[in-house]
């Protein structure tokens, strides 16, 4: 009996002090775009760099028991206090910390951010704190109250703060920790910079007590004459409430009433002009309920496969692509703005692209929306990269949450044609199960797009290349990375190999290419010279033309990008040099080799 009492008491204490606080304030309100009453919290935020997490771990307190870097200012000098937000340095939000301060270039750990803001929330309104993304683990306090936690560096998150915001001055304290974890997604090893910080915008969203939480508007079951609209409300009056969906240019205005679950869905006949790369037509869509309206710009298109053909709006399409990391054009920090997106995507257009692979994680919303306006189809991916912990249920839950959030945010983007669940994952039974579950989840969340993953090639007989990955049977496309002529032989190998496939699906090369340093000259046999990279692209293009059923290519990569794996002094200097454009924006000769082929292909359409 005594034992039982003790263990019950222990369990109770554990539940009070040790269990992570539940995210009860977390709301799937993915985007600020098109919403009224949004207040930006972007700008300079005070910060304290805290590798030992002193702000968090008051040694008398359990870490989950509210211990945190309280919003203190060192104004009372009679009291011992060893930090002071008021005099702390500042970091720009949004922005990575690595490129803002020399001492944070390689930093991986905790940084505390603080911002003060004035607010006056009217009676009956609700308020949410929305983050576009922060890498990797984020905990948020408002006026001293912990309001939520998020894991994952590239997906949006939003916490309700209605009951903690006060009239007048408020304080928001955010702990961002970019330490890598073996069980994380991604895991400890990757080939891109582990930028830390609040990397995307922070906003306050004010809504009515019942508000429009999400909407999905698109063609119904690939029928180009039927549009399906679904809306979800949140709040005390969410059930049985009227919602109006309007697409003025199509003369559509429909009222419908939500069910007991706060959701509604209806379809309507229409003949929209279809979204294509040549004519990226978007329609204004207004969704209103009560006094609130959410505005969007939505395109309509179908994407499907037929044998080894890829069909956009029922017509065969070839993806003239390029891979892109979310890094700014000239200073190679984390990109987050529409301007950043526009520069990178203009380069892709100059190359002749109609498709971009946004590697290796969900890029910011501006990137996807700007690509949509510019007529670029998109491959969007979660960072299930290399050696994930396939047997760990928490790792799976993390990957699935990132997948759901990626799809939740971008469900209305016509230009996204493929959701990718992974990149270059070594084969094993647990990996196949893990990825098959993710593929099924993607299809359950969105049946209107294709599902892919970047697999790896096989060479069962020397010179005979193929894909034997069992995942190929599960995916909609036979998508894979091949580095013939770089990791696999010299460029001469491109001339010697033949490709064939047993599976009748569209073949997509999601990576190929090799390094070259802008302005570094030598023989075309010498690695990292412009001459090597140019020869590699020339021979590669000739090889690609011989691949049966090839439906698209996205070489690696648009621009040189920061990577901690790339150590060669005077050649790499912390940059992966496979860009067709240097980190300073200079076009390497290989850029023009690919551009020439893409122009030929575009002419053939
Ligand atoms: C790959 C990876 C990519 C790397 C690239 C490289 O296969 O998918 O993330 O950056 O190769 O340059 O090695």
Coordinates of C-alpha atoms and ligand atoms in Angstrom, one line a residue:
X1 CA 0.0 0.0 0.0
X2 CA 2.8 2.4 1.0
X3 CA 4.5 1.5 -2.2
X4 CA 1.4 2.3 -4.2
X5 CA 0.9 5.7 -2.5
X6 CA 4.6 6.5 -3.2
X7 CA 4.3 5.5 -6.8
X8 CA 1.1 7.4 -7.3
X9 CA 2.6 10.5 -5.7
X10 CA 5.7 10.1 -7.9
X11 CA 3.4 9.8 -11.0
X12 CA 1.5 12.9 -9.9
X13 CA 4.7 14.9 -9.3
X14 CA 6.0 13.7 -12.7
X15 CA 2.9 14.8 -14.4
X16 CA 3.1 18.3 -12.7
X17 CA 6.8 18.9 -13.2
X18 CA 8.4 16.7 -15.8
X19 CA 6.0 16.1 -18.6
X20 CA 6.3 18.5 -21.5
X21 CA 3.6 21.1 -21.5
X22 CA 0.8 20.1 -23.9
X23 CA 0.4 22.2 -27.0
X24 CA -3.2 23.0 -26.2
X25 CA -2.9 26.5 -27.8
X26 CA -1.5 25.2 -31.1
X27 CA -3.8 25.9 -34.0
X28 CA -3.4 24.8 -37.6
X29 CA -3.6 28.3 -38.9
X30 CA -0.9 27.9 -41.4
X31 CA -0.7 31.2 -43.3
X32 CA -1.0 34.9 -42.7
X33 CA -1.5 35.4 -46.4
X34 CA -4.8 37.0 -47.4
X35 CA -5.9 37.6 -43.7
X36 CA -7.2 40.9 -42.3
X37 CA -5.8 42.2 -39.0
X38 CA -2.3 40.9 -39.2
X39 CA 0.4 42.8 -37.1
X40 CA 4.0 42.1 -38.0
X41 CA 6.5 41.5 -35.1
X42 CA 9.4 41.5 -37.6
X43 CA 12.2 43.8 -36.9
X44 CA 15.1 43.8 -34.4
X45 CA 14.7 41.5 -31.4
X46 CA 16.9 41.5 -28.3
X47 CA 18.8 38.2 -27.9
X48 CA 20.9 36.3 -25.4
X49 CA 23.2 33.6 -26.7
X50 CA 23.0 30.9 -24.1
X51 CA 24.9 27.7 -24.9
X52 CA 24.5 26.3 -21.4
X53 CA 20.8 27.2 -21.3
X54 CA 21.2 29.1 -18.0
X55 CA 18.1 31.2 -18.8
X56 CA 16.2 28.0 -18.8
X57 CA 17.6 25.8 -16.1
X58 CA 17.3 27.6 -12.8
X59 CA 18.9 24.8 -10.8
X60 CA 16.1 24.9 -8.2
X61 CA 13.4 24.5 -10.8
X62 CA 12.5 21.6 -13.0
X63 CA 13.1 22.8 -16.6
X64 CA 9.5 22.3 -17.6
X65 CA 8.2 24.0 -14.5
X66 CA 8.2 27.5 -16.1
X67 CA 11.9 28.2 -15.7
X68 CA 12.8 30.5 -18.5
X69 CA 14.9 33.5 -19.3
X70 CA 12.5 35.9 -17.7
X71 CA 12.0 39.2 -19.4
X72 CA 14.3 41.1 -17.1
X73 CA 15.9 44.4 -17.4
X74 CA 18.8 45.3 -15.2
X75 CA 17.3 48.4 -13.7
X76 CA 17.5 47.5 -10.0
X77 CA 21.2 47.2 -9.4
X78 CA 20.8 46.1 -5.8
X79 CA 19.3 42.8 -7.0
X80 CA 21.8 40.2 -8.4
X81 CA 21.0 39.6 -12.0
X82 CA 23.3 38.3 -14.6
X83 CA 21.6 39.1 -17.9
X84 CA 19.6 42.0 -19.2
X85 CA 17.4 41.9 -22.3
X86 CA 17.3 45.7 -22.4
X87 CA 21.0 46.0 -23.1
X88 CA 21.4 42.8 -25.0
X89 CA 22.4 42.8 -28.7
X90 CA 19.8 42.6 -31.4
X91 CA 19.1 40.2 -34.2
X92 CA 16.9 40.8 -37.2
X93 CA 13.8 38.7 -37.4
X94 CA 13.2 37.1 -39.8
X95 CA 16.8 36.0 -40.4
X96 CA 19.3 33.3 -39.6
X97 CA 21.7 34.2 -36.8
X98 CA 24.8 32.7 -38.5
X99 CA 25.2 35.4 -41.1
X100 CA 24.3 38.2 -38.8
X101 CA 27.1 37.8 -36.3
X102 CA 30.6 36.4 -36.7
X103 CA 30.5 34.7 -33.3
X104 CA 27.3 32.9 -34.4
X105 CA 28.6 31.6 -37.8
X106 CA 29.0 28.0 -36.6
X107 CA 26.8 28.3 -33.5
X108 CA 24.5 25.4 -32.6
X109 CA 22.5 25.8 -29.4
X110 CA 20.0 28.1 -27.7
X111 CA 19.4 31.7 -28.3
X112 CA 16.7 33.6 -26.4
X113 CA 14.8 36.3 -28.3
X114 CA 12.7 39.0 -26.8
X115 CA 10.3 41.5 -28.3
X116 CA 7.9 44.0 -26.7
X117 CA 4.7 45.0 -28.4
X118 CA 1.6 47.0 -27.6
X119 CA -1.8 45.5 -28.1
X120 CA -5.4 46.2 -27.3
X121 CA -7.6 43.2 -28.0
X122 CA -11.2 44.0 -28.2
X123 CA -13.7 41.9 -26.2
X124 CA -14.8 38.8 -28.0
X125 CA -11.8 38.8 -30.4
X126 CA -9.0 36.2 -30.5
X127 CA -5.3 36.6 -31.0
X128 CA -2.7 34.2 -32.4
X129 CA 1.1 34.3 -32.5
X130 CA 2.2 32.9 -35.9
X131 CA 5.7 31.9 -36.9
X132 CA 6.6 31.2 -40.5
X133 CA 9.4 29.0 -39.2
X134 CA 12.2 28.8 -36.7
X135 CA 15.0 26.3 -36.7
X136 CA 14.9 23.7 -35.0
X137 CA 13.1 23.6 -31.6
X138 CA 11.1 26.6 -30.5
X139 CA 9.4 27.4 -27.2
X140 CA 7.3 30.6 -26.8
X141 CA 6.3 32.6 -23.7
X142 CA 4.0 35.5 -23.7
X143 CA 4.0 37.7 -20.6
X144 CA 5.7 35.0 -18.7
X145 CA 3.2 32.2 -19.7
X146 CA 4.5 29.3 -21.8
X147 CA 2.2 29.2 -24.8
X148 CA 3.7 26.4 -26.9
X149 CA 6.5 24.5 -28.4
X150 CA 7.3 23.4 -32.0
X151 CA 9.8 21.0 -33.5
X152 CA 11.0 21.2 -37.1
X153 CA 12.9 24.0 -38.8
X154 CA 10.8 24.7 -41.9
X155 CA 7.1 24.5 -41.1
X156 CA 4.8 27.2 -39.7
X157 CA 3.3 27.1 -36.3
X158 CA 0.7 29.2 -34.5
X159 CA -0.3 29.5 -30.8
X160 CA -3.4 31.1 -29.4
X161 CA -2.6 33.9 -26.9
X162 CA -6.0 35.5 -26.4
X163 CA -6.0 35.0 -22.7
X164 CA -2.4 36.0 -22.0
X165 CA -2.2 39.2 -24.0
X166 CA -2.9 42.4 -22.1
X167 CA -3.9 45.9 -22.9
X168 CA -0.8 48.0 -23.4
X169 CA 2.8 46.6 -23.4
X170 CA 3.4 42.9 -23.8
X171 CA 6.5 40.8 -23.9
X172 CA 7.2 37.7 -26.1
X173 CA 10.2 35.6 -25.3
X174 CA 11.2 32.9 -27.7
X175 CA 13.8 30.1 -27.1
X176 CA 15.2 28.9 -30.4
X177 CA 17.6 25.9 -30.3
X178 CA 19.2 24.6 -33.5
X179 CA 21.1 21.7 -31.9
X180 CA 21.1 18.6 -34.2
X181 CA 19.7 15.3 -32.9
X182 CA 20.2 11.8 -34.0
X183 CA 16.5 11.1 -33.9
X184 CA 15.6 14.4 -35.5
X185 CA 14.2 15.2 -39.0
X186 CA 16.7 15.9 -40.5
X187 CA 19.2 14.0 -38.4
X188 CA 22.7 15.1 -37.4
X189 CA 24.2 14.7 -40.9
X190 CA 23.2 16.8 -43.9
X191 CA 24.8 18.7 -46.7
X192 CA 23.4 22.2 -45.9
X193 CA 24.1 24.9 -43.3
X194 CA 22.2 24.4 -40.1
X195 CA 21.0 28.0 -40.0
X196 CA 19.6 28.9 -36.6
X197 CA 17.1 31.5 -35.6
X198 CA 13.6 32.8 -36.2
X199 CA 14.1 32.4 -39.9
X200 CA 10.7 33.4 -41.2
X201 CA 8.3 36.2 -40.3
X202 CA 6.5 36.5 -36.9
X203 CA 2.9 37.9 -36.9
X204 CA 0.0 38.4 -34.7
X205 CA -3.3 37.4 -36.3
X206 CA -6.5 38.8 -34.8
X207 CA -9.8 37.1 -35.6
X208 CA -13.4 36.9 -34.5
X209 CA -14.3 34.4 -31.9
X210 CA -15.2 32.0 -34.7
X211 CA -12.9 32.3 -37.6
X212 CA -12.0 30.8 -41.0
X213 CA -9.2 28.4 -40.1
X214 CA -8.5 26.8 -43.5
X215 CA -9.8 26.4 -47.0
X216 CA -9.0 24.2 -50.0
X217 CA -10.2 25.2 -53.4
X218 CA -9.3 23.1 -56.5
X219 CA -10.6 21.0 -59.4
X220 CA -12.6 18.0 -58.2
X221 CA -11.1 14.6 -59.1
X222 CA -9.2 16.1 -62.1
X223 CA -12.4 17.2 -63.7
X224 CA -11.6 20.5 -65.4
X225 CA -15.2 21.5 -65.3
X226 CA -15.8 21.1 -61.6
X227 CA -14.4 23.1 -58.7
X228 CA -14.5 21.8 -55.1
X229 CA -14.4 24.1 -52.1
X230 CA -13.8 23.0 -48.5
X231 CA -13.7 25.4 -45.6
X232 CA -13.0 24.8 -41.9
X233 CA -14.1 27.2 -39.1
X234 CA -12.8 27.2 -35.6
X235 CA -14.6 28.7 -32.5
X236 CA -17.7 28.4 -30.4
X237 CA -20.1 29.2 -33.4
X238 CA -18.3 27.0 -35.9
X239 CA -21.2 24.6 -36.4
X240 CA -24.2 25.5 -38.6
X241 CA -22.6 28.8 -39.7
X242 CA -22.9 30.3 -43.1
X243 CA -19.8 30.7 -45.3
X244 CA -19.6 32.5 -48.7
X245 CA -17.1 31.5 -51.3
X246 CA -16.7 33.9 -54.2
X247 CA -14.6 33.7 -57.4
X248 CA -15.7 36.9 -59.1
X249 CA -13.9 36.3 -62.4
X250 CA -15.8 33.0 -62.8
X251 CA -19.0 34.6 -61.6
X252 CA -19.1 32.1 -58.7
X253 CA -20.7 33.1 -55.4
X254 CA -22.0 30.3 -53.2
X255 CA -23.3 30.3 -49.7
X256 CA -23.1 27.1 -47.7
X257 CA -23.5 26.1 -44.0
X258 CA -21.0 24.2 -41.9
X259 CA -21.8 20.9 -40.3
X260 CA -21.5 20.0 -36.7
X261 CA -17.7 19.7 -37.1
X262 CA -17.4 23.3 -38.4
X263 CA -16.6 22.1 -41.9
X264 CA -18.3 22.4 -45.2
X265 CA -17.5 21.2 -48.7
X266 CA -19.4 21.7 -52.0
X267 CA -18.7 21.6 -55.7
X268 CA -19.7 23.9 -58.4
X269 CA -19.6 23.7 -62.2
X270 CA -17.0 26.1 -63.8
X271 CA -14.6 26.2 -66.7
X272 CA -11.6 28.0 -65.4
X273 CA -8.6 28.8 -67.6
X274 CA -6.1 26.3 -66.5
X275 CA -2.8 27.2 -64.8
X276 CA 0.3 26.4 -66.9
X277 CA 3.9 27.5 -66.8
X278 CA 3.2 29.6 -70.0
X279 CA 0.0 31.1 -68.6
X280 CA 0.1 30.9 -64.8
X281 CA -3.4 32.1 -64.4
X282 CA -4.6 32.7 -60.9
X283 CA -8.2 33.6 -59.8
X284 CA -9.0 35.8 -56.8
X285 CA -11.0 33.7 -54.3
X286 CA -12.7 35.3 -51.3
X287 CA -14.0 33.3 -48.4
X288 CA -16.2 35.1 -45.9
X289 CA -18.0 34.1 -42.7
X290 CA -19.5 36.6 -40.3
X291 CA -17.5 39.8 -40.4
X292 CA -14.4 38.1 -41.7
X293 CA -12.9 37.5 -45.2
X294 CA -9.9 35.5 -46.2
X295 CA -8.5 36.2 -49.7
X296 CA -6.5 33.9 -51.8
X297 CA -5.3 33.7 -55.4
X298 CA -5.8 30.2 -56.8
X299 CA -4.9 28.4 -60.0
X300 CA -6.5 25.3 -61.4
X301 CA -4.7 22.5 -63.1
X302 CA -4.5 18.7 -63.2
X303 CA -1.3 16.6 -62.8
X304 CA -1.3 12.9 -63.4
X305 CA 0.7 10.1 -65.0
X306 CA -0.1 7.7 -67.8
X307 CA 2.5 4.9 -68.2
X308 CA 5.8 6.7 -68.4
X309 CA 4.2 10.1 -69.3
X310 CA 3.7 13.0 -67.1
X311 CA 0.5 14.9 -67.9
X312 CA -0.2 18.5 -67.0
X313 CA -3.8 19.4 -67.8
X314 CA -3.9 16.2 -69.8
X315 CA -1.0 17.1 -72.0
X316 CA 2.5 15.6 -71.9
X317 CA 5.0 17.8 -70.1
X318 CA 8.8 17.7 -69.7
X319 CA 10.1 19.1 -66.5
X320 CA 13.0 21.4 -67.3
X321 CA 14.2 21.8 -63.7
X322 CA 16.8 22.9 -61.3
X323 CA 17.3 22.2 -57.6
X324 CA 17.4 25.2 -55.2
X325 CA 18.3 25.6 -51.5
X326 CA 16.5 28.3 -49.5
X327 CA 19.6 30.6 -49.5
X328 CA 19.7 34.2 -50.6
X329 CA 21.3 35.0 -53.9
X330 CA 24.4 37.1 -53.0
X331 CA 25.1 36.7 -49.3
X332 CA 24.0 33.1 -48.8
X333 CA 21.9 33.4 -45.7
X334 CA 18.4 32.0 -45.2
X335 CA 16.0 33.4 -47.8
X336 CA 12.6 34.4 -46.6
X337 CA 11.2 37.3 -48.6
X338 CA 9.4 37.7 -51.9
X339 CA 12.4 39.6 -53.2
X340 CA 14.8 36.8 -52.2
X341 CA 12.5 34.4 -54.0
X342 CA 12.2 36.5 -57.1
X343 CA 15.9 36.8 -57.6
X344 CA 16.5 33.0 -57.3
X345 CA 13.5 32.1 -59.4
X346 CA 14.4 34.7 -62.1
X347 CA 17.7 32.9 -62.5
X348 CA 15.9 29.6 -62.9
X349 CA 13.7 31.2 -65.6
X350 CA 16.8 32.6 -67.3
X351 CA 18.1 29.0 -67.4
X352 CA 15.0 28.0 -69.2
X353 CA 13.2 26.2 -66.4
X354 CA 9.5 25.4 -66.0
X355 CA 10.2 23.4 -62.8
X356 CA 12.1 23.8 -59.6
X357 CA 12.9 21.2 -56.9
X358 CA 12.8 23.1 -53.6
X359 CA 15.3 21.0 -51.7
X360 CA 15.4 19.5 -49.0
X361 CA 12.7 20.9 -46.8
X362 CA 9.6 23.0 -47.2
X363 CA 10.7 26.4 -48.4
X364 CA 9.0 29.6 -47.2
X365 CA 5.6 30.5 -48.6
X366 CA 6.9 33.5 -50.6
X367 CA 9.1 31.1 -52.6
X368 CA 6.2 28.8 -53.5
X369 CA 3.8 31.7 -54.3
X370 CA 6.4 33.6 -56.4
X371 CA 7.1 30.4 -58.3
X372 CA 3.4 30.1 -58.9
X373 CA 3.1 33.6 -60.2
X374 CA 6.2 33.1 -62.4
X375 CA 5.0 29.8 -64.0
X376 CA 7.3 27.4 -62.2
X377 CA 6.1 24.0 -61.2
X378 CA 7.4 22.8 -57.8
X379 CA 8.6 19.7 -56.1
X380 CA 8.2 20.3 -52.4
X381 CA 9.9 18.1 -49.9
X382 CA 10.3 17.2 -46.2
X383 CA 13.8 16.8 -44.7
X384 CA 13.7 13.0 -44.4
X385 CA 17.3 12.9 -45.5
X386 CA 19.9 10.2 -45.5
X387 CA 20.0 8.1 -42.3
X388 CA 16.8 8.8 -40.4
X389 CA 16.0 6.7 -37.3
X390 CA 13.5 4.4 -39.2
X391 CA 12.5 2.4 -36.1
X392 CA 11.8 5.3 -33.8
X393 CA 8.1 6.2 -33.5
X394 CA 8.9 9.7 -32.4
X395 CA 11.0 10.3 -35.6
X396 CA 8.1 9.0 -37.7
X397 CA 5.6 11.3 -35.8
X398 CA 8.0 14.2 -36.4
X399 CA 8.3 13.5 -40.2
X400 CA 4.5 13.0 -40.5
X401 CA 3.8 16.3 -38.7
X402 CA 6.2 18.1 -41.1
X403 CA 4.5 16.5 -44.1
X404 CA 1.0 17.4 -42.8
X405 CA 2.1 21.0 -42.1
X406 CA 3.7 21.3 -45.5
X407 CA 0.6 20.1 -47.3
X408 CA -1.7 22.1 -44.9
X409 CA 0.1 25.3 -45.8
X410 CA 0.3 24.8 -49.5
X411 CA -2.7 22.7 -50.5
X412 CA -4.0 25.6 -52.7
X413 CA -0.9 26.1 -54.7
X414 CA -1.4 25.0 -58.3
X415 CA 2.3 25.0 -59.1
X416 CA 3.1 22.3 -56.6
X417 CA 2.8 19.0 -58.5
X418 CA 4.8 16.6 -56.4
X419 CA 5.1 16.1 -52.7
X420 CA 8.4 14.4 -51.8
X421 CA 8.7 12.3 -48.7
X422 CA 12.5 11.7 -48.7
X423 CA 15.9 12.2 -50.2
X424 CA 18.6 9.5 -50.8
X425 CA 17.7 7.1 -48.0
X426 CA 19.7 3.9 -47.7
X427 CA 17.4 0.9 -48.3
X428 CA 16.2 -1.4 -45.5
X429 CA 12.9 -2.9 -44.5
X430 CA 12.2 -0.4 -41.7
X431 CA 13.0 2.4 -44.2
X432 CA 10.6 1.0 -46.7
X433 CA 7.8 0.8 -44.1
X434 CA 8.5 4.3 -42.8
X435 CA 8.5 5.8 -46.2
X436 CA 5.5 3.8 -47.5
X437 CA 3.5 5.1 -44.5
X438 CA 4.5 8.7 -45.4
X439 CA 3.5 8.2 -49.0
X440 CA 0.1 6.9 -47.9
X441 CA -0.3 9.8 -45.5
X442 CA 0.5 12.3 -48.3
X443 CA -2.1 10.6 -50.5
X444 CA -4.7 10.7 -47.7
X445 CA -4.1 14.4 -47.1
X446 CA -4.1 15.3 -50.8
X447 CA -5.2 13.0 -53.6
X448 CA -4.7 15.7 -56.3
X449 CA -0.9 15.6 -56.6
X450 CA 1.8 13.1 -57.2
X451 CA 4.1 11.6 -54.5
X452 CA 7.8 11.2 -55.1
X453 CA 11.1 10.7 -53.3
X454 CA 14.6 11.1 -54.5
X455 CA 15.9 7.5 -54.7
X456 CA 19.3 6.3 -55.8
X457 CA 20.3 4.4 -58.9
X458 CA 21.6 0.9 -59.3
X459 CA 24.2 -0.6 -61.6
X460 CA 23.6 -4.4 -61.5
X461 CA 25.9 -4.9 -64.5
X462 CA 28.7 -2.4 -65.3
X463 CA 27.4 0.3 -67.6
X464 CA 23.8 -0.8 -67.2
X465 CA 21.9 1.7 -65.0
X466 CA 18.5 1.2 -63.6
X467 CA 16.3 1.7 -60.4
X468 CA 15.8 -1.4 -58.3
X469 CA 14.5 0.4 -55.2
X470 CA 11.3 -1.2 -53.9
X471 CA 10.0 2.3 -53.2
X472 CA 9.7 2.8 -56.9
X473 CA 6.6 0.6 -56.8
X474 CA 5.0 2.8 -54.2
X475 CA 5.8 6.2 -55.7
X476 CA 4.0 7.9 -58.6
X477 CA 7.2 8.7 -60.4
X478 CA 10.5 7.0 -60.8
X479 CA 12.5 9.9 -59.3
X480 CA 16.2 9.5 -58.4
X481 CA 19.5 11.2 -58.0
X482 CA 22.4 10.0 -60.2
X483 CA 25.9 11.6 -60.2
X484 CA 27.3 9.8 -63.2
X485 CA 30.6 11.6 -63.9
X486 CA 31.0 13.1 -60.4
X487 CA 30.6 10.6 -57.6
X488 CA 30.3 7.8 -60.1
X489 CA 33.3 7.9 -62.4
X490 CA 34.6 10.8 -64.5
X491 CA 32.5 12.6 -67.1
X492 CA 33.5 10.1 -69.8
X493 CA 31.3 7.5 -68.1
X494 CA 28.2 9.4 -69.3
X495 CA 29.1 8.3 -72.8
X496 CA 29.4 4.6 -71.8
X497 CA 26.2 3.9 -69.9
X498 CA 22.8 2.8 -70.9
X499 CA 19.6 3.1 -68.9
X500 CA 16.6 0.9 -68.7
X501 CA 13.7 0.6 -66.3
X502 CA 11.3 -2.3 -65.4
X503 CA 8.7 0.0 -63.9
X504 CA 6.4 1.9 -66.3
X505 CA 6.4 5.3 -64.6
X506 CA 7.7 8.8 -65.6
X507 CA 11.4 9.0 -65.0
X508 CA 12.6 12.1 -63.2
X509 CA 16.2 12.8 -62.4
X510 CA 16.1 14.8 -59.2
X511 CA 19.8 15.4 -59.0
X512 CA 22.9 15.2 -61.2
X513 CA 25.9 17.4 -61.8
X514 CA 29.2 18.2 -60.3
X515 CA 31.4 20.9 -58.8
X516 CA 33.2 23.8 -60.5
X517 CA 34.6 27.0 -59.0
X518 CA 33.8 30.1 -60.9
X519 CA 37.0 31.5 -62.6
X520 CA 39.1 28.4 -61.7
X521 CA 40.6 27.1 -64.9
X522 CA 42.6 24.0 -65.8
X523 CA 42.2 20.8 -67.8
X524 CA 38.7 19.3 -68.3
X525 CA 40.1 16.2 -66.4
X526 CA 40.8 18.3 -63.3
X527 CA 38.0 18.3 -60.7
X528 CA 36.5 21.7 -59.7
X529 CA 37.7 23.5 -62.8
X530 CA 35.1 25.2 -64.9
X531 CA 36.3 23.1 -67.8
X532 CA 35.5 19.8 -65.9
X533 CA 32.0 21.0 -64.9
X534 CA 31.3 22.2 -68.5
X535 CA 32.5 18.9 -70.0
X536 CA 30.4 17.0 -67.4
X537 CA 27.3 18.9 -68.4
X538 CA 27.9 18.5 -72.1
X539 CA 28.3 14.8 -71.8
X540 CA 25.5 14.5 -69.3
X541 CA 23.0 16.2 -71.5
X542 CA 24.0 13.8 -74.3
X543 CA 23.4 10.9 -71.9
X544 CA 20.1 12.3 -70.6
X545 CA 18.8 12.5 -74.2
X546 CA 19.2 8.7 -74.4
X547 CA 17.2 7.9 -71.3
X548 CA 14.0 6.1 -72.2
X549 CA 10.8 7.7 -70.7
X550 CA 12.7 10.6 -69.3
X551 CA 10.0 13.1 -68.1
X552 CA 12.2 15.7 -66.4
X553 CA 15.5 16.7 -64.9
X554 CA 16.5 18.9 -62.0
X555 CA 20.3 19.1 -61.8
X556 CA 22.1 20.0 -58.6
X557 CA 22.0 23.0 -58.2
X558 CA 21.2 26.6 -59.1
X559 CA 23.8 28.3 -57.0
X560 CA 26.7 27.5 -54.7
X561 CA 25.5 27.1 -51.2
X562 CA 26.9 26.9 -47.7
X563 CA 27.7 23.5 -46.3
X564 CA 29.8 22.5 -43.3
X565 CA 30.8 19.3 -45.1
X566 CA 32.8 21.1 -47.7
X567 CA 36.3 21.8 -46.3
X568 CA 38.7 22.1 -49.3
X569 CA 40.6 25.4 -48.7
X570 CA 40.5 27.9 -51.6
X571 CA 38.1 25.6 -53.5
X572 CA 35.1 25.0 -51.2
X573 CA 35.6 27.2 -48.2
X574 CA 32.4 25.9 -46.6
X575 CA 30.5 26.0 -49.9
X576 CA 29.2 23.2 -52.0
X577 CA 30.4 24.3 -55.5
X578 CA 28.0 22.4 -57.7
X579 CA 26.1 25.6 -58.5
X580 CA 25.6 26.6 -62.1
X581 CA 25.9 30.1 -60.6
X582 CA 28.5 31.1 -58.0
X583 CA 27.6 32.4 -54.5
X584 CA 28.3 35.9 -55.9
X585 CA 25.8 35.5 -58.8
X586 CA 28.3 34.8 -61.6
X587 CA 27.1 32.3 -64.3
X588 CA 29.5 29.4 -64.8
X589 CA 29.9 28.1 -68.4
X590 CA 27.9 25.0 -67.5
X591 CA 24.9 27.2 -66.9
X592 CA 24.9 28.0 -70.7
X593 CA 25.2 24.3 -71.6
X594 CA 22.1 23.4 -69.7
X595 CA 20.3 26.6 -70.9
X596 CA 21.0 25.6 -74.5
X597 CA 19.3 22.2 -74.0
X598 CA 16.4 23.7 -72.2
X599 CA 15.9 26.2 -75.0
X600 CA 15.8 23.4 -77.5
X601 CA 13.3 21.5 -75.4
X602 CA 11.1 24.5 -74.9
X603 CA 11.1 25.0 -78.7
X604 CA 9.9 21.5 -79.2
X605 CA 6.8 21.9 -77.1
Ligands
LIG1 C1 23.2 14.6 -52.9 C2 22.3 15.2 -51.8 C3 22.5 16.7 -51.8 C4 24.0 17.0 -51.8 C5 24.5 16.6 -53.1 C6 26.0 16.8 -53.2 O1 23.0 13.5 -53.3 O2 21.0 14.9 -52.1 O3 21.9 17.2 -50.6 O4 24.2 18.4 -51.6 O5 24.3 15.2 -53.3 O6 26.5 17.8 -53.6 O7 26.8 15.9 -52.8

